């Protein structure tokens, strides 16, 4: 399969302040050139540091981004508690410096990367994506990251690689939520290899032009915009290419409600939340939920011939 | 009714409305998370269940501690629970669904927790209605008591409704379930002793 990966080089960073003031932003558009700043070698740093320069992506939506304060305080990240505002309160205990991510399994070149190596190797882009949570709310988030396929190609998958598994850090000292058995820790997620190689699938290291805050899955997380949010594993330490379908956290917890695919699908009924509609955070009236979260034109072909009510 | 009982009732009424007042104030201050409608929905549901449990506790407390003065509060707490249930339902109809009747009917049909919550609400309305003195007298004490035992059904439905909503962390609904089980057991034991 071949994908067109659109690219526009621009020396722009879309920063948090700009997003908070959309009109200003539109006015300034042409003239804008925020000097983006840190040399790659010292790039990796605490949350809040500016990332750049960023390439813009044609995959970005033009919809208005959700407010920074909502994106960074309303989170499902059970490693820090089950309340929506637990992660922003408690994620300080996560230590991201010296973070390593090992990529292995069915690959010719298993590699352990540190964050600086990743950022040197893979240029960062801004990807403004819709995020649809299975709990029937949604956001628009300007992620900063790079396509996962670049990383996977770099480690050279073998012929028997069919799936990709993502594993979150397992350390109850740093992630106190892991002391309670609400999920089987560590959090694990998985994609089919073609889903993982799809150009929409990214590894994200930032939001709003800044290093990811801990509560958003620092320092590196998956973003798969056409699937429910829980598929996008956070604070990843390990990526494995596998021959068999990996076990995934929510599917292990409740396989009737959370399938392996978990593509956003208004037609698949869920016993807790109607998936027909969603509330965009910051808005009052609900809006219709779109199949594949509106990314059908790019991803529907991955599933041609599959009964998506069965493989939900 | 003597003056002390009236004062007590007024105090309870004011105290019981405080959670709602706080909710309104905090919503103006923007303190109800990024998803205030969900927050209000959960808070009003929580207080409904809380006042239901308090209502259930009145009779055991009166019997156990011989607090006769507490008795006039039973109907009041029941009505407060009904009031919070109405606010809870209104939150759903107005804020959450915005009168989207098709969606609401589908929810009642397809989502067990809504079906159960709705059933609990219907029974609660019946009890609120028949709590009026004229109706109580018309029904006669025995039939009235029989009907009002339905409060246990409401409590059990309410806890089940709560249990079905939470995704993984079932601690809170289980705590409510335990409280209600104890209150039920107290009732039962008291009856055996008689
Ligand atoms: C006597 C009746 C009822 C009781 C005791 C009750 C109780 C509760 C409780 C305890 C919660 C969970 C609060 C939390 O998460 O902390 C809740 C949530 C909820 N209830 Fe009810 N409820 C009742 C009736 C209803 C009715 C009639 C509806 C609507 C048809 C309803 C809709 C909801 C919804 C949508 C939520 C979930 C909000 C969310 O998590 O997003 N409830 N209720």
JSON list of N, CA and C and ligand atoms in Angstrom, two decimals, chain A residues 135 273, chain B residues 35 37-50 52 81 85 88-89 92-93 96-97 104 107-108 113-122 124 154-155 157-159 161-163 165-166 172 176, ligand 1:
[
{"chain": "A", "resi": 135, "resn": "UNK", "atom": "N", "xyz": [-16.13, 7.82, 25.96]},
{"chain": "A", "resi": 135, "resn": "UNK", "atom": "CA", "xyz": [-17.15, 8.37, 26.86]},
{"chain": "A", "resi": 135, "resn": "UNK", "atom": "C", "xyz": [-17.99, 9.47, 26.21]},
{"chain": "A", "resi": 273, "resn": "UNK", "atom": "N", "xyz": [-22.45, 4.35, 26.71]},
{"chain": "A", "resi": 273, "resn": "UNK", "atom": "CA", "xyz": [-22.58, 5.63, 26.04]},
{"chain": "A", "resi": 273, "resn": "UNK", "atom": "C", "xyz": [-23.11, 5.41, 24.64]},
{"chain": "B", "resi": 35, "resn": "UNK", "atom": "N", "xyz": [-15.73, 19.54, 31.52]},
{"chain": "B", "resi": 35, "resn": "UNK", "atom": "CA", "xyz": [-17.00, 18.97, 31.06]},
{"chain": "B", "resi": 35, "resn": "UNK", "atom": "C", "xyz": [-18.06, 19.17, 32.15]},
{"chain": "B", "resi": 37, "resn": "UNK", "atom": "N", "xyz": [-21.19, 19.65, 32.27]},
{"chain": "B", "resi": 37, "resn": "UNK", "atom": "CA", "xyz": [-22.48, 18.94, 32.23]},
{"chain": "B", "resi": 37, "resn": "UNK", "atom": "C", "xyz": [-22.34, 17.55, 32.84]},
{"chain": "B", "resi": 38, "resn": "UNK", "atom": "N", "xyz": [-21.26, 16.88, 32.49]},
{"chain": "B", "resi": 38, "resn": "UNK", "atom": "CA", "xyz": [-21.00, 15.57, 33.08]},
{"chain": "B", "resi": 38, "resn": "UNK", "atom": "C", "xyz": [-20.85, 15.70, 34.60]},
{"chain": "B", "resi": 39, "resn": "UNK", "atom": "N", "xyz": [-20.16, 16.76, 35.01]},
{"chain": "B", "resi": 39, "resn": "UNK", "atom": "CA", "xyz": [-19.94, 16.96, 36.45]},
{"chain": "B", "resi": 39, "resn": "UNK", "atom": "C", "xyz": [-21.27, 17.15, 37.18]},
{"chain": "B", "resi": 40, "resn": "UNK", "atom": "N", "xyz": [-22.13, 18.01, 36.64]},
{"chain": "B", "resi": 40, "resn": "UNK", "atom": "CA", "xyz": [-23.42, 18.28, 37.29]},
{"chain": "B", "resi": 40, "resn": "UNK", "atom": "C", "xyz": [-24.26, 17.00, 37.31]},
{"chain": "B", "resi": 41, "resn": "UNK", "atom": "N", "xyz": [-24.22, 16.26, 36.22]},
{"chain": "B", "resi": 41, "resn": "UNK", "atom": "CA", "xyz": [-24.97, 15.02, 36.13]},
{"chain": "B", "resi": 41, "resn": "UNK", "atom": "C", "xyz": [-24.52, 14.06, 37.24]},
{"chain": "B", "resi": 42, "resn": "UNK", "atom": "N", "xyz": [-23.22, 13.96, 37.42]},
{"chain": "B", "resi": 42, "resn": "UNK", "atom": "CA", "xyz": [-22.70, 13.04, 38.44]},
{"chain": "B", "resi": 42, "resn": "UNK", "atom": "C", "xyz": [-22.99, 13.56, 39.84]},
{"chain": "B", "resi": 43, "resn": "UNK", "atom": "N", "xyz": [-22.81, 14.86, 40.05]},
{"chain": "B", "resi": 43, "resn": "UNK", "atom": "CA", "xyz": [-23.00, 15.41, 41.40]},
{"chain": "B", "resi": 43, "resn": "UNK", "atom": "C", "xyz": [-24.46, 15.27, 41.83]},
{"chain": "B", "resi": 44, "resn": "UNK", "atom": "N", "xyz": [-25.40, 15.61, 40.94]},
{"chain": "B", "resi": 44, "resn": "UNK", "atom": "CA", "xyz": [-26.81, 15.53, 41.35]},
{"chain": "B", "resi": 44, "resn": "UNK", "atom": "C", "xyz": [-27.22, 14.08, 41.57]},
{"chain": "B", "resi": 45, "resn": "UNK", "atom": "N", "xyz": [-26.69, 13.16, 40.78]},
{"chain": "B", "resi": 45, "resn": "UNK", "atom": "CA", "xyz": [-26.99, 11.74, 40.99]},
{"chain": "B", "resi": 45, "resn": "UNK", "atom": "C", "xyz": [-26.45, 11.27, 42.33]},
{"chain": "B", "resi": 46, "resn": "UNK", "atom": "N", "xyz": [-25.25, 11.73, 42.64]},
{"chain": "B", "resi": 46, "resn": "UNK", "atom": "CA", "xyz": [-24.61, 11.34, 43.90]},
{"chain": "B", "resi": 46, "resn": "UNK", "atom": "C", "xyz": [-25.44, 11.83, 45.09]},
{"chain": "B", "resi": 47, "resn": "UNK", "atom": "N", "xyz": [-25.90, 13.08, 45.01]},
{"chain": "B", "resi": 47, "resn": "UNK", "atom": "CA", "xyz": [-26.68, 13.62, 46.13]},
{"chain": "B", "resi": 47, "resn": "UNK", "atom": "C", "xyz": [-28.05, 12.97, 46.23]},
{"chain": "B", "resi": 48, "resn": "UNK", "atom": "N", "xyz": [-28.62, 12.58, 45.09]},
{"chain": "B", "resi": 48, "resn": "UNK", "atom": "CA", "xyz": [-29.89, 11.86, 45.14]},
{"chain": "B", "resi": 48, "resn": "UNK", "atom": "C", "xyz": [-29.73, 10.58, 45.97]},
{"chain": "B", "resi": 49, "resn": "UNK", "atom": "N", "xyz": [-28.67, 9.85, 45.64]},
{"chain": "B", "resi": 49, "resn": "UNK", "atom": "CA", "xyz": [-28.44, 8.58, 46.33]},
{"chain": "B", "resi": 49, "resn": "UNK", "atom": "C", "xyz": [-28.13, 8.82, 47.81]},
{"chain": "B", "resi": 50, "resn": "UNK", "atom": "N", "xyz": [-27.41, 9.90, 48.07]},
{"chain": "B", "resi": 50, "resn": "UNK", "atom": "CA", "xyz": [-27.06, 10.24, 49.43]},
{"chain": "B", "resi": 50, "resn": "UNK", "atom": "C", "xyz": [-28.33, 10.51, 50.26]},
{"chain": "B", "resi": 52, "resn": "UNK", "atom": "N", "xyz": [-31.36, 9.61, 49.58]},
{"chain": "B", "resi": 52, "resn": "UNK", "atom": "CA", "xyz": [-32.14, 8.37, 49.68]},
{"chain": "B", "resi": 52, "resn": "UNK", "atom": "C", "xyz": [-31.63, 7.54, 50.86]},
{"chain": "B", "resi": 81, "resn": "UNK", "atom": "N", "xyz": [-34.63, 14.02, 48.49]},
{"chain": "B", "resi": 81, "resn": "UNK", "atom": "CA", "xyz": [-34.08, 13.04, 47.54]},
{"chain": "B", "resi": 81, "resn": "UNK", "atom": "C", "xyz": [-34.82, 13.15, 46.22]},
{"chain": "B", "resi": 85, "resn": "UNK", "atom": "N", "xyz": [-33.41, 14.12, 42.58]},
{"chain": "B", "resi": 85, "resn": "UNK", "atom": "CA", "xyz": [-33.64, 13.24, 41.43]},
{"chain": "B", "resi": 85, "resn": "UNK", "atom": "C", "xyz": [-34.21, 14.03, 40.27]},
{"chain": "B", "resi": 88, "resn": "UNK", "atom": "N", "xyz": [-31.46, 16.02, 38.76]},
{"chain": "B", "resi": 88, "resn": "UNK", "atom": "CA", "xyz": [-30.61, 15.05, 38.05]},
{"chain": "B", "resi": 88, "resn": "UNK", "atom": "C", "xyz": [-31.22, 14.70, 36.69]},
{"chain": "B", "resi": 89, "resn": "UNK", "atom": "N", "xyz": [-32.51, 14.40, 36.70]},
{"chain": "B", "resi": 89, "resn": "UNK", "atom": "CA", "xyz": [-33.19, 14.06, 35.45]},
{"chain": "B", "resi": 89, "resn": "UNK", "atom": "C", "xyz": [-33.21, 15.27, 34.51]},
{"chain": "B", "resi": 92, "resn": "UNK", "atom": "N", "xyz": [-30.11, 15.79, 32.67]},
{"chain": "B", "resi": 92, "resn": "UNK", "atom": "CA", "xyz": [-29.98, 14.89, 31.54]},
{"chain": "B", "resi": 92, "resn": "UNK", "atom": "C", "xyz": [-30.81, 15.38, 30.35]},
{"chain": "B", "resi": 93, "resn": "UNK", "atom": "N", "xyz": [-32.08, 15.71, 30.62]},
{"chain": "B", "resi": 93, "resn": "UNK", "atom": "CA", "xyz": [-32.99, 16.09, 29.54]},
{"chain": "B", "resi": 93, "resn": "UNK", "atom": "C", "xyz": [-32.57, 17.42, 28.90]},
{"chain": "B", "resi": 96, "resn": "UNK", "atom": "N", "xyz": [-27.74, 17.69, 29.05]},
{"chain": "B", "resi": 96, "resn": "UNK", "atom": "CA", "xyz": [-27.01, 16.64, 28.35]},
{"chain": "B", "resi": 96, "resn": "UNK", "atom": "C", "xyz": [-27.61, 16.36, 26.98]},
{"chain": "B", "resi": 97, "resn": "UNK", "atom": "N", "xyz": [-28.92, 16.11, 26.94]},
{"chain": "B", "resi": 97, "resn": "UNK", "atom": "CA", "xyz": [-29.54, 15.69, 25.68]},
{"chain": "B", "resi": 97, "resn": "UNK", "atom": "C", "xyz": [-30.16, 16.84, 24.90]},
{"chain": "B", "resi": 104, "resn": "UNK", "atom": "N", "xyz": [-32.94, 10.18, 23.56]},
{"chain": "B", "resi": 104, "resn": "UNK", "atom": "CA", "xyz": [-33.31, 9.79, 24.93]},
{"chain": "B", "resi": 104, "resn": "UNK", "atom": "C", "xyz": [-34.04, 8.45, 24.93]},
{"chain": "B", "resi": 107, "resn": "UNK", "atom": "N", "xyz": [-31.61, 5.76, 24.41]},
{"chain": "B", "resi": 107, "resn": "UNK", "atom": "CA", "xyz": [-30.85, 5.53, 25.63]},
{"chain": "B", "resi": 107, "resn": "UNK", "atom": "C", "xyz": [-31.64, 4.70, 26.63]},
{"chain": "B", "resi": 108, "resn": "UNK", "atom": "N", "xyz": [-32.92, 5.04, 26.79]},
{"chain": "B", "resi": 108, "resn": "UNK", "atom": "CA", "xyz": [-33.75, 4.30, 27.75]},
{"chain": "B", "resi": 108, "resn": "UNK", "atom": "C", "xyz": [-33.85, 2.83, 27.32]},
{"chain": "B", "resi": 113, "resn": "UNK", "atom": "N", "xyz": [-28.19, 1.21, 32.33]},
{"chain": "B", "resi": 113, "resn": "UNK", "atom": "CA", "xyz": [-28.12, 2.12, 33.49]},
{"chain": "B", "resi": 113, "resn": "UNK", "atom": "C", "xyz": [-29.17, 3.21, 33.41]},
{"chain": "B", "resi": 114, "resn": "UNK", "atom": "N", "xyz": [-29.51, 3.63, 32.17]},
{"chain": "B", "resi": 114, "resn": "UNK", "atom": "CA", "xyz": [-30.57, 4.63, 32.00]},
{"chain": "B", "resi": 114, "resn": "UNK", "atom": "C", "xyz": [-31.94, 3.99, 32.27]},
{"chain": "B", "resi": 115, "resn": "UNK", "atom": "N", "xyz": [-32.15, 2.79, 31.74]},
{"chain": "B", "resi": 115, "resn": "UNK", "atom": "CA", "xyz": [-33.42, 2.10, 31.99]},
{"chain": "B", "resi": 115, "resn": "UNK", "atom": "C", "xyz": [-33.67, 1.99, 33.49]},
{"chain": "B", "resi": 116, "resn": "UNK", "atom": "N", "xyz": [-32.61, 1.60, 34.20]},
{"chain": "B", "resi": 116, "resn": "UNK", "atom": "CA", "xyz": [-32.74, 1.40, 35.64]},
{"chain": "B", "resi": 116, "resn": "UNK", "atom": "C", "xyz": [-32.94, 2.74, 36.36]},
{"chain": "B", "resi": 117, "resn": "UNK", "atom": "N", "xyz": [-32.18, 3.75, 35.98]},
{"chain": "B", "resi": 117, "resn": "UNK", "atom": "CA", "xyz": [-32.34, 5.08, 36.59]},
{"chain": "B", "resi": 117, "resn": "UNK", "atom": "C", "xyz": [-33.74, 5.61, 36.37]},
{"chain": "B", "resi": 118, "resn": "UNK", "atom": "N", "xyz": [-34.24, 5.42, 35.17]},
{"chain": "B", "resi": 118, "resn": "UNK", "atom": "CA", "xyz": [-35.60, 5.88, 34.85]},
{"chain": "B", "resi": 118, "resn": "UNK", "atom": "C", "xyz": [-36.63, 5.16, 35.72]},
{"chain": "B", "resi": 119, "resn": "UNK", "atom": "N", "xyz": [-36.46, 3.84, 35.87]},
{"chain": "B", "resi": 119, "resn": "UNK", "atom": "CA", "xyz": [-37.41, 3.09, 36.70]},
{"chain": "B", "resi": 119, "resn": "UNK", "atom": "C", "xyz": [-37.36, 3.62, 38.13]},
{"chain": "B", "resi": 120, "resn": "UNK", "atom": "N", "xyz": [-36.15, 3.86, 38.62]},
{"chain": "B", "resi": 120, "resn": "UNK", "atom": "CA", "xyz": [-36.00, 4.38, 39.97]},
{"chain": "B", "resi": 120, "resn": "UNK", "atom": "C", "xyz": [-36.72, 5.71, 40.09]},
{"chain": "B", "resi": 121, "resn": "UNK", "atom": "N", "xyz": [-36.59, 6.54, 39.05]},
{"chain": "B", "resi": 121, "resn": "UNK", "atom": "CA", "xyz": [-37.21, 7.86, 39.12]},
{"chain": "B", "resi": 121, "resn": "UNK", "atom": "C", "xyz": [-38.74, 7.75, 39.14]},
{"chain": "B", "resi": 122, "resn": "UNK", "atom": "N", "xyz": [-39.28, 6.85, 38.33]},
{"chain": "B", "resi": 122, "resn": "UNK", "atom": "CA", "xyz": [-40.74, 6.70, 38.28]},
{"chain": "B", "resi": 122, "resn": "UNK", "atom": "C", "xyz": [-41.26, 6.29, 39.65]},
{"chain": "B", "resi": 124, "resn": "UNK", "atom": "N", "xyz": [-39.81, 6.74, 42.52]},
{"chain": "B", "resi": 124, "resn": "UNK", "atom": "CA", "xyz": [-39.61, 7.87, 43.45]},
{"chain": "B", "resi": 124, "resn": "UNK", "atom": "C", "xyz": [-40.75, 8.88, 43.31]},
{"chain": "B", "resi": 154, "resn": "UNK", "atom": "N", "xyz": [-36.05, 1.43, 45.16]},
{"chain": "B", "resi": 154, "resn": "UNK", "atom": "CA", "xyz": [-35.41, 2.62, 44.59]},
{"chain": "B", "resi": 154, "resn": "UNK", "atom": "C", "xyz": [-33.92, 2.62, 44.93]},
{"chain": "B", "resi": 155, "resn": "UNK", "atom": "N", "xyz": [-33.62, 2.35, 46.20]},
{"chain": "B", "resi": 155, "resn": "UNK", "atom": "CA", "xyz": [-32.22, 2.38, 46.63]},
{"chain": "B", "resi": 155, "resn": "UNK", "atom": "C", "xyz": [-31.39, 1.34, 45.87]},
{"chain": "B", "resi": 157, "resn": "UNK", "atom": "N", "xyz": [-32.12, -0.04, 42.96]},
{"chain": "B", "resi": 157, "resn": "UNK", "atom": "CA", "xyz": [-32.01, 0.39, 41.55]},
{"chain": "B", "resi": 157, "resn": "UNK", "atom": "C", "xyz": [-30.98, 1.51, 41.42]},
{"chain": "B", "resi": 158, "resn": "UNK", "atom": "N", "xyz": [-31.01, 2.44, 42.38]},
{"chain": "B", "resi": 158, "resn": "UNK", "atom": "CA", "xyz": [-30.08, 3.59, 42.33]},
{"chain": "B", "resi": 158, "resn": "UNK", "atom": "C", "xyz": [-28.63, 3.13, 42.39]},
{"chain": "B", "resi": 159, "resn": "UNK", "atom": "N", "xyz": [-28.35, 2.20, 43.30]},
{"chain": "B", "resi": 159, "resn": "UNK", "atom": "CA", "xyz": [-26.98, 1.70, 43.43]},
{"chain": "B", "resi": 159, "resn": "UNK", "atom": "C", "xyz": [-26.57, 0.93, 42.17]},
{"chain": "B", "resi": 161, "resn": "UNK", "atom": "N", "xyz": [-27.71, 1.37, 39.17]},
{"chain": "B", "resi": 161, "resn": "UNK", "atom": "CA", "xyz": [-27.52, 2.43, 38.17]},
{"chain": "B", "resi": 161, "resn": "UNK", "atom": "C", "xyz": [-26.09, 3.01, 38.30]},
{"chain": "B", "resi": 162, "resn": "UNK", "atom": "N", "xyz": [-25.69, 3.32, 39.49]},
{"chain": "B", "resi": 162, "resn": "UNK", "atom": "CA", "xyz": [-24.36, 3.88, 39.76]},
{"chain": "B", "resi": 162, "resn": "UNK", "atom": "C", "xyz": [-23.29, 2.87, 39.36]},
{"chain": "B", "resi": 163, "resn": "UNK", "atom": "N", "xyz": [-23.48, 1.62, 39.81]},
{"chain": "B", "resi": 163, "resn": "UNK", "atom": "CA", "xyz": [-22.49, 0.57, 39.54]},
{"chain": "B", "resi": 163, "resn": "UNK", "atom": "C", "xyz": [-22.27, 0.40, 38.03]},
{"chain": "B", "resi": 165, "resn": "UNK", "atom": "N", "xyz": [-22.55, 2.62, 35.72]},
{"chain": "B", "resi": 165, "resn": "UNK", "atom": "CA", "xyz": [-21.97, 3.78, 35.04]},
{"chain": "B", "resi": 165, "resn": "UNK", "atom": "C", "xyz": [-20.46, 3.79, 35.15]},
{"chain": "B", "resi": 166, "resn": "UNK", "atom": "N", "xyz": [-19.94, 3.46, 36.34]},
{"chain": "B", "resi": 166, "resn": "UNK", "atom": "CA", "xyz": [-18.50, 3.62, 36.51]},
{"chain": "B", "resi": 166, "resn": "UNK", "atom": "C", "xyz": [-17.77, 2.61, 35.63]},
{"chain": "B", "resi": 172, "resn": "UNK", "atom": "N", "xyz": [-16.96, 3.46, 44.99]},
{"chain": "B", "resi": 172, "resn": "UNK", "atom": "CA", "xyz": [-18.06, 4.28, 45.50]},
{"chain": "B", "resi": 172, "resn": "UNK", "atom": "C", "xyz": [-19.41, 3.58, 45.45]},
{"chain": "B", "resi": 176, "resn": "UNK", "atom": "N", "xyz": [-21.86, 2.60, 48.75]},
{"chain": "B", "resi": 176, "resn": "UNK", "atom": "CA", "xyz": [-23.30, 2.86, 48.88]},
{"chain": "B", "resi": 176, "resn": "UNK", "atom": "C", "xyz": [-24.07, 1.55, 49.04]},
{"chain": "C", "resi": 1, "resn": "LIG", "atom": "C1", "xyz": [-33.71, 7.89, 41.90]},
{"chain": "C", "resi": 1, "resn": "LIG", "atom": "C2", "xyz": [-33.12, 7.85, 40.77]},
{"chain": "C", "resi": 1, "resn": "LIG", "atom": "C3", "xyz": [-31.65, 8.01, 40.51]},
{"chain": "C", "resi": 1, "resn": "LIG", "atom": "C4", "xyz": [-30.56, 7.90, 41.33]},
{"chain": "C", "resi": 1, "resn": "LIG", "atom": "C5", "xyz": [-30.53, 7.53, 42.80]},
{"chain": "C", "resi": 1, "resn": "LIG", "atom": "C6", "xyz": [-29.39, 8.19, 40.52]},
{"chain": "C", "resi": 1, "resn": "LIG", "atom": "C7", "xyz": [-28.10, 8.18, 40.99]},
{"chain": "C", "resi": 1, "resn": "LIG", "atom": "C8", "xyz": [-26.99, 8.40, 40.25]},
{"chain": "C", "resi": 1, "resn": "LIG", "atom": "C9", "xyz": [-25.64, 8.32, 40.72]},
{"chain": "C", "resi": 1, "resn": "LIG", "atom": "C10", "xyz": [-25.22, 7.96, 42.13]},
{"chain": "C", "resi": 1, "resn": "LIG", "atom": "C11", "xyz": [-24.82, 8.61, 39.68]},
{"chain": "C", "resi": 1, "resn": "LIG", "atom": "C12", "xyz": [-23.31, 8.57, 39.64]},
{"chain": "C", "resi": 1, "resn": "LIG", "atom": "C13", "xyz": [-22.66, 9.76, 40.22]},
{"chain": "C", "resi": 1, "resn": "LIG", "atom": "C14", "xyz": [-21.16, 9.69, 40.14]},
{"chain": "C", "resi": 1, "resn": "LIG", "atom": "O1", "xyz": [-20.63, 9.24, 39.11]},
{"chain": "C", "resi": 1, "resn": "LIG", "atom": "O2", "xyz": [-20.53, 10.09, 41.12]},
{"chain": "C", "resi": 1, "resn": "LIG", "atom": "C15", "xyz": [-25.65, 8.89, 38.56]},
{"chain": "C", "resi": 1, "resn": "LIG", "atom": "C16", "xyz": [-25.18, 9.24, 37.31]},
{"chain": "C", "resi": 1, "resn": "LIG", "atom": "C17", "xyz": [-25.97, 9.42, 36.21]},
{"chain": "C", "resi": 1, "resn": "LIG", "atom": "N1", "xyz": [-27.33, 9.33, 36.15]},
{"chain": "C", "resi": 1, "resn": "LIG", "atom": "FE1", "xyz": [-28.55, 8.91, 37.69]},
{"chain": "C", "resi": 1, "resn": "LIG", "atom": "N2", "xyz": [-29.77, 8.47, 39.24]},
{"chain": "C", "resi": 1, "resn": "LIG", "atom": "C18", "xyz": [-31.14, 8.38, 39.19]},
{"chain": "C", "resi": 1, "resn": "LIG", "atom": "C19", "xyz": [-31.94, 8.59, 38.08]},
{"chain": "C", "resi": 1, "resn": "LIG", "atom": "C20", "xyz": [-31.47, 8.89, 36.84]},
{"chain": "C", "resi": 1, "resn": "LIG", "atom": "C21", "xyz": [-32.30, 9.15, 35.70]},
{"chain": "C", "resi": 1, "resn": "LIG", "atom": "C22", "xyz": [-33.82, 9.12, 35.68]},
{"chain": "C", "resi": 1, "resn": "LIG", "atom": "C23", "xyz": [-31.46, 9.44, 34.67]},
{"chain": "C", "resi": 1, "resn": "LIG", "atom": "C24", "xyz": [-31.77, 9.78, 33.25]},
{"chain": "C", "resi": 1, "resn": "LIG", "atom": "C25", "xyz": [-32.53, 9.16, 32.51]},
{"chain": "C", "resi": 1, "resn": "LIG", "atom": "C26", "xyz": [-30.12, 9.36, 35.16]},
{"chain": "C", "resi": 1, "resn": "LIG", "atom": "C27", "xyz": [-28.99, 9.61, 34.39]},
{"chain": "C", "resi": 1, "resn": "LIG", "atom": "C28", "xyz": [-27.72, 9.59, 34.87]},
{"chain": "C", "resi": 1, "resn": "LIG", "atom": "C29", "xyz": [-26.57, 9.84, 34.06]},
{"chain": "C", "resi": 1, "resn": "LIG", "atom": "C30", "xyz": [-26.57, 10.15, 32.57]},
{"chain": "C", "resi": 1, "resn": "LIG", "atom": "C31", "xyz": [-25.47, 9.71, 34.91]},
{"chain": "C", "resi": 1, "resn": "LIG", "atom": "C32", "xyz": [-24.01, 9.68, 34.52]},
{"chain": "C", "resi": 1, "resn": "LIG", "atom": "C33", "xyz": [-23.31, 10.89, 34.34]},
{"chain": "C", "resi": 1, "resn": "LIG", "atom": "C34", "xyz": [-21.92, 10.57, 33.81]},
{"chain": "C", "resi": 1, "resn": "LIG", "atom": "O3", "xyz": [-21.16, 9.83, 34.44]},
{"chain": "C", "resi": 1, "resn": "LIG", "atom": "O4", "xyz": [-21.63, 11.07, 32.74]},
{"chain": "C", "resi": 1, "resn": "LIG", "atom": "N3", "xyz": [-30.15, 9.03, 36.49]},
{"chain": "C", "resi": 1, "resn": "LIG", "atom": "N4", "xyz": [-26.98, 8.76, 38.91]}
]
